[in-house]
Amino acid sequence: MQMHIWQNNRMALPKMNLWDIFALLLTVTLFATIAYSTKQITAPYHPSQLLTIQLSEKYLPLYALRTVFRMLIALSISLLLTFTIGTLAAKNKHAERIILPLIDVLQSVPVLGFLSITITGFMLLFPGSLLGPECAAIFAILVSQVWNMILGFYQSLKTIPEDLKEAASIFKLSSWQKFWRIDVPFAMPSLIWNMMMSMSASWFFVVASEAISVNNQKILLPGIGSYIATALADKNRIAVGLSIFIMFIVILLYDQCIFRPLIFWSEKFKHEEDETERTQQKMPWLIALLNKTRLLKILGDYFDTFTYQFVNCKWLLKKKASQEITKAKIIFSQMLIYFWYVSIGMIVALCVYFLSQFIFQTVTLKEASHVLLLGVYTSIRVIILIFLCSLVWIPAGVWIGLRPHVAEKVQPIIQFLAAFPANLLFPIVIYFVITYHLNVNIWATPLMILGTQWYILFNVIAGTTTIPKDLKYATVNFHLSGWLKWRRFILPSIFPYFITGAITAAGGAWNASIVAEVLTWGKTTLMAQGLGAFITQVTTSGNLPRVALGISIMCLYVLFFNYIIWQPLYNMAAKRT
Amino acid sequence: MTNLIELRNIKKIFKKSEKKELLVLDQINFNIHEGEIIALLGRSGSGKSTLLRIIAGLTKPTAGEVRYYEKPVLEPAQGIAMVFQHFALMPWLTILENVSLGLEALGVSKKESRQRALKAIDLIGLDGFESAYPKELSGGMQQRVGIARALVVEPKLLLMDEAFSALDILTAENLRDDLLDLWTKSEFKKNSILLVTHNIEEAVAFADRIIVMDYNPGRVRSILHIDLPHPRNSGSKKFQGYVELIYKLMTKTTKAEIIDIGYRIPEAPVTKLMGLVDQIGEVQKAHKTIDLPTIADDLLLDIDELLSLTEILKLLQFIKETPEGNIELTEAGLQFEKADILLRKKIFSTHLLIYIPLTKHIYTKIHDEPSRRISKAQILKDLSAYLSEEEAQRVINVAIEWGRYAELFAYDDNAEELNLENPI
């Protein structure tokens, strides 16, 4: 039985401390700096460069390919960053102190809000070329996945059993060999799972980042996202349907040809201690098929030889000449550490100075409080949505989880649904809201959770399937039924799983609010009251200081909810398992 | 005989907190000769595994020096290999790849490393498992891989860290015999083994020389030469004589320890204390002398558990040491043994308050508080002068279990609070 859960790695981090505040300060200043420095420059975007998206169906597969390609580039960069930054955080405590809080804060930053600022930056970097928006889109995908991947890798490295590390030292493996023979393989199951999960979430962002309005200009990158945006502007219902269909195919291929085979393959890296967690998965058809051919064997042999050469690469085998610790070396490293902390202190001072300048010059207090109020509206939406979703998906998930043969069939479908970019389905809702003149403040709300509600369902199912058989028999034996059974047995058993799912769902909802609070169909645009709508609005009008303000406040809200609600609940759940 | 390893005045201090330091090893001096099999015997907390890691070059001693062929050991030395308690095999590598790991690190060519690994696999009886993954193998087979991985680098000294203790008795004996066989009959003869263990029989069956460690701090208590030819018969009178001798050596109280609130209460769950009292009572009723090795066997306790339990029972004045080095129930112990559950709780609570300072401390502290409740953190703070935080947590948890059983106080885990409330 599949027992993976959708995990948000941040909750397992150490408690908040002064470093978090520093990280928050640094991040907010970063936005402010970019916003400030690009305020006067309205990046000229040559109309000649403007791409018209062809709505003819023959272009669609090509657009889909472009989208996938963007995704893969971002994934490769993410992996590289994961290996370097994750390792650095795990091996160096001075770096760890700043990297972890920084990631915690950056993870709370709404990716799509980010986009408008970075796109301006990248456009300045590559003036008059599509490369700017292209980089910005890849960057958006990157930041939507990389933090969780780094944290997952970092946590794996931190939990490598002591005796494996000792064995590596005793047998004198070099650092390079250790990394590839111990660190990476040990982290592999969680790395693959995190990567696949992050990638699932990224489909949403790749679609959203291909068509974006900045500075009253609509920038379109060839891809499925821009195709559907153009279709919406054209009120072309067939094209909308077609793009949903193509995306369906792409996700299906991704799920069947990448996701499932990789997860299956990563099972072999599991350490024996998680033996109980071992999932007895069916072999994916692709692997079964390849196993029948000789191709896999030949490729496997080449791969083995290659990895052997790579891991035992001669020039990386050089050992440290001696372990001698001279006094000069100690003094030097102490100086370095000292310098590191002094520069951090200086950065703090600079941040404070710059931020105060920035805030008092461009943003009024009244405006800030107005944006805070908008944040309250969006918070209320998120809370109600999580509540409603739980009301629906907990009973459904438990029902499924208690029936293993149903769960087996349903789980892959949910994984698929979670990967499907929900924003492609927005047009359907938009169409109804606009045709029947529904209240946008209410009816746009469900869109926020459309894509992320699956995390709740998925985890509730996973939680229910892990309930030991003995406990089930015991409840039957004592004739537990009705509400009592739920209160004393089912709800407590699934609680930790539910919490992890709800955290992910809530985080996703905040992010989605940026696209879900503004609905466009042809020339009609409807806007709900909320922080997400505010960010979209100021992005479209190119008001970068306001964008920075909006993002910072959303970031604060997400952090606030994490520390006030989710972290205590998570700790409580962790204590009971 | 040439000295392979020399240990000179090894001392190890773990810094537990800013103020608190824990002396783990002190004044360790002994040599390991070529071709010698040594067992390092001691209960948990005697620092024997730490000592092994110091010899391996994995940990640095606070003071003193390890010399390997006259050269100081500062990092893992080539020629010293190790077999781990829980095997430490890489689950993602096949048996062949696992065994080749050490050769790969030495930069041996792929072809040669394959040949040598296959030979080692052959030697330890793992033929046919080369392409298997560790998780397909039983514990005993996995440990064979662990041994093959160590042998393949042709070590001068093989370190074994409780290498048989994760295996069941039958498997452990079989593997031990095979290893001894290999050692006494082959080219490995001139190489040495250092085995860390807390199993007395294992040490007697295996070693030429047994170094018995004292604990808290770990010092060398005594060194015994085992003058028996291999293969040894564990049923023989001489063998059993050695075992009993070492048992007495290890249980004897050698020094008067100060028992205050900082006393490191060992793991001694209530049910096991009860069980041991019952067992001793039964033997005593049959008018037999209480022979610890037999009791340990009957109750399936390892020496660590047994020593912890007897230590607490002695402290609670339920058992005492006879002049011959055996143990028996005291007056109070006999009374306790006869009592029903409720009376037992009563006797237990009285003895806890008199003989265990920590439970008394908690008890009076709760009563001094007008609200009749104190937080666990407060007790932790009181202990911080004596113990590391982790150790204090453990000790408090043991005390809480006793206190709850004796109905001296209650504990609310959600609030982490000790109180006098009884659940309705």
PDB file of C-alpha atoms in Angstrom, chain A residues 163-174 177 181-183 185-186 267-272 275 278 304-305 308 311-312 314 317 319 323 325 575-576, chain B residues 53 56 58 60 74-78 80-82 84 86 88-93 101-102 104-105 107-110 113 133 135 142 149-150 153 413-414 416:
ATOM      1  CA  ASP A 163      27.288   4.219  11.698  1.00  0.00           C
ATOM      2  CA  LEU A 164      27.066   4.729   7.929  1.00  0.00           C
ATOM      3  CA  LYS A 165      29.105   7.908   8.299  1.00  0.00           C
ATOM      4  CA  GLU A 166      31.591   6.099  10.507  1.00  0.00           C
ATOM      5  CA  ALA A 167      31.874   3.254   8.027  1.00  0.00           C
ATOM      6  CA  ALA A 168      32.663   5.780   5.316  1.00  0.00           C
ATOM      7  CA  SER A 169      35.377   7.356   7.461  1.00  0.00           C
ATOM      8  CA  ILE A 170      36.885   4.051   8.555  1.00  0.00           C
ATOM      9  CA  PHE A 171      37.149   2.911   4.962  1.00  0.00           C
ATOM     10  CA  LYS A 172      38.623   6.287   4.093  1.00  0.00           C
ATOM     11  CA  LEU A 173      36.211   7.515   1.436  1.00  0.00           C
ATOM     12  CA  SER A 174      37.012  11.002   0.167  1.00  0.00           C
ATOM     13  CA  GLN A 177      33.017   9.693  -2.772  1.00  0.00           C
ATOM     14  CA  ARG A 181      28.085   6.936  -2.251  1.00  0.00           C
ATOM     15  CA  ILE A 182      26.382   7.920   1.030  1.00  0.00           C
ATOM     16  CA  ASP A 183      24.744  11.352   1.048  1.00  0.00           C
ATOM     17  CA  PRO A 185      21.785   7.678  -2.199  1.00  0.00           C
ATOM     18  CA  PHE A 186      20.565   8.056   1.368  1.00  0.00           C
ATOM     19  CA  GLU A 267      12.445   2.452  -3.335  1.00  0.00           C
ATOM     20  CA  LYS A 268      15.690   0.525  -3.595  1.00  0.00           C
ATOM     21  CA  PHE A 269      17.543   3.273  -1.786  1.00  0.00           C
ATOM     22  CA  LYS A 270      15.432   3.031   1.316  1.00  0.00           C
ATOM     23  CA  HIS A 271      17.352   2.397   4.469  1.00  0.00           C
ATOM     24  CA  GLU A 272      16.272  -0.763   6.249  1.00  0.00           C
ATOM     25  CA  GLU A 275      11.301  -1.247   6.302  1.00  0.00           C
ATOM     26  CA  ARG A 278       8.163   0.064   2.505  1.00  0.00           C
ATOM     27  CA  ASP A 304      27.174   1.923 -13.908  1.00  0.00           C
ATOM     28  CA  THR A 305      30.495   2.381 -15.647  1.00  0.00           C
ATOM     29  CA  TYR A 308      31.971   4.450 -11.218  1.00  0.00           C
ATOM     30  CA  VAL A 311      32.514   8.857  -8.296  1.00  0.00           C
ATOM     31  CA  ASN A 312      36.092   7.654  -8.377  1.00  0.00           C
ATOM     32  CA  LYS A 314      41.077  10.515 -10.014  1.00  0.00           C
ATOM     33  CA  LEU A 317      40.344  11.446  -5.006  1.00  0.00           C
ATOM     34  CA  LYS A 319      43.073  13.379   0.095  1.00  0.00           C
ATOM     35  CA  GLN A 323      45.508  16.563   9.345  1.00  0.00           C
ATOM     36  CA  ILE A 325      46.292  21.720  12.615  1.00  0.00           C
ATOM     37  CA  LYS A 575       4.341  14.461  19.845  1.00  0.00           C
ATOM     38  CA  ARG A 576       1.480  12.004  19.584  1.00  0.00           C
TER      39      ARG A 576
ATOM     40  CA  ARG B  53      36.189   4.823  18.287  1.00  0.00           C
ATOM     41  CA  ALA B  56      39.714   3.724  15.183  1.00  0.00           C
ATOM     42  CA  LEU B  58      36.951   8.438  14.612  1.00  0.00           C
ATOM     43  CA  LYS B  60      39.828  12.264  19.465  1.00  0.00           C
ATOM     44  CA  LEU B  74      44.897  11.188  14.345  1.00  0.00           C
ATOM     45  CA  GLU B  75      42.433   9.998  11.724  1.00  0.00           C
ATOM     46  CA  PRO B  76      41.210   6.567  10.583  1.00  0.00           C
ATOM     47  CA  ALA B  77      44.389   4.681   9.806  1.00  0.00           C
ATOM     48  CA  GLN B  78      44.858   2.352   6.904  1.00  0.00           C
ATOM     49  CA  ILE B  80      42.409  -0.711  10.945  1.00  0.00           C
ATOM     50  CA  ALA B  81      38.946  -1.859   9.842  1.00  0.00           C
ATOM     51  CA  MET B  82      35.711  -2.029  11.741  1.00  0.00           C
ATOM     52  CA  PHE B  84      29.538  -2.449  13.238  1.00  0.00           C
ATOM     53  CA  HIS B  86      24.010  -2.794  13.174  1.00  0.00           C
ATOM     54  CA  ALA B  88      26.231  -0.272   8.601  1.00  0.00           C
ATOM     55  CA  LEU B  89      25.823  -1.634   5.094  1.00  0.00           C
ATOM     56  CA  MET B  90      24.743   0.722   2.347  1.00  0.00           C
ATOM     57  CA  PRO B  91      21.251  -0.465   1.438  1.00  0.00           C
ATOM     58  CA  TRP B  92      21.591   0.936  -2.083  1.00  0.00           C
ATOM     59  CA  LEU B  93      24.707  -1.077  -2.924  1.00  0.00           C
ATOM     60  CA  LEU B 101      33.665   0.047  -0.950  1.00  0.00           C
ATOM     61  CA  GLY B 102      36.910   0.155   1.011  1.00  0.00           C
ATOM     62  CA  GLU B 104      37.218   1.862  -4.133  1.00  0.00           C
ATOM     63  CA  ALA B 105      38.313   4.421  -1.575  1.00  0.00           C
ATOM     64  CA  GLY B 107      41.803   3.787  -5.562  1.00  0.00           C
ATOM     65  CA  VAL B 108      42.179   0.125  -6.488  1.00  0.00           C
ATOM     66  CA  SER B 109      41.257  -0.545 -10.117  1.00  0.00           C
ATOM     67  CA  LYS B 110      37.749  -1.829 -10.766  1.00  0.00           C
ATOM     68  CA  SER B 113      38.787  -4.696  -6.496  1.00  0.00           C
ATOM     69  CA  TYR B 133      20.945  -6.151  -1.816  1.00  0.00           C
ATOM     70  CA  LYS B 135      17.777  -6.049   2.750  1.00  0.00           C
ATOM     71  CA  GLN B 142      24.324  -9.081   6.645  1.00  0.00           C
ATOM     72  CA  ARG B 149      33.924  -5.644   3.850  1.00  0.00           C
ATOM     73  CA  ALA B 150      36.411  -5.267   6.685  1.00  0.00           C
ATOM     74  CA  VAL B 153      41.166  -4.257   2.976  1.00  0.00           C
ATOM     75  CA  ASP B 413       2.346  14.911  29.646  1.00  0.00           C
ATOM     76  CA  ASN B 414       0.478  17.532  27.625  1.00  0.00           C
ATOM     77  CA  GLU B 416       4.551  18.588  31.142  1.00  0.00           C
TER      78      GLU B 416
END
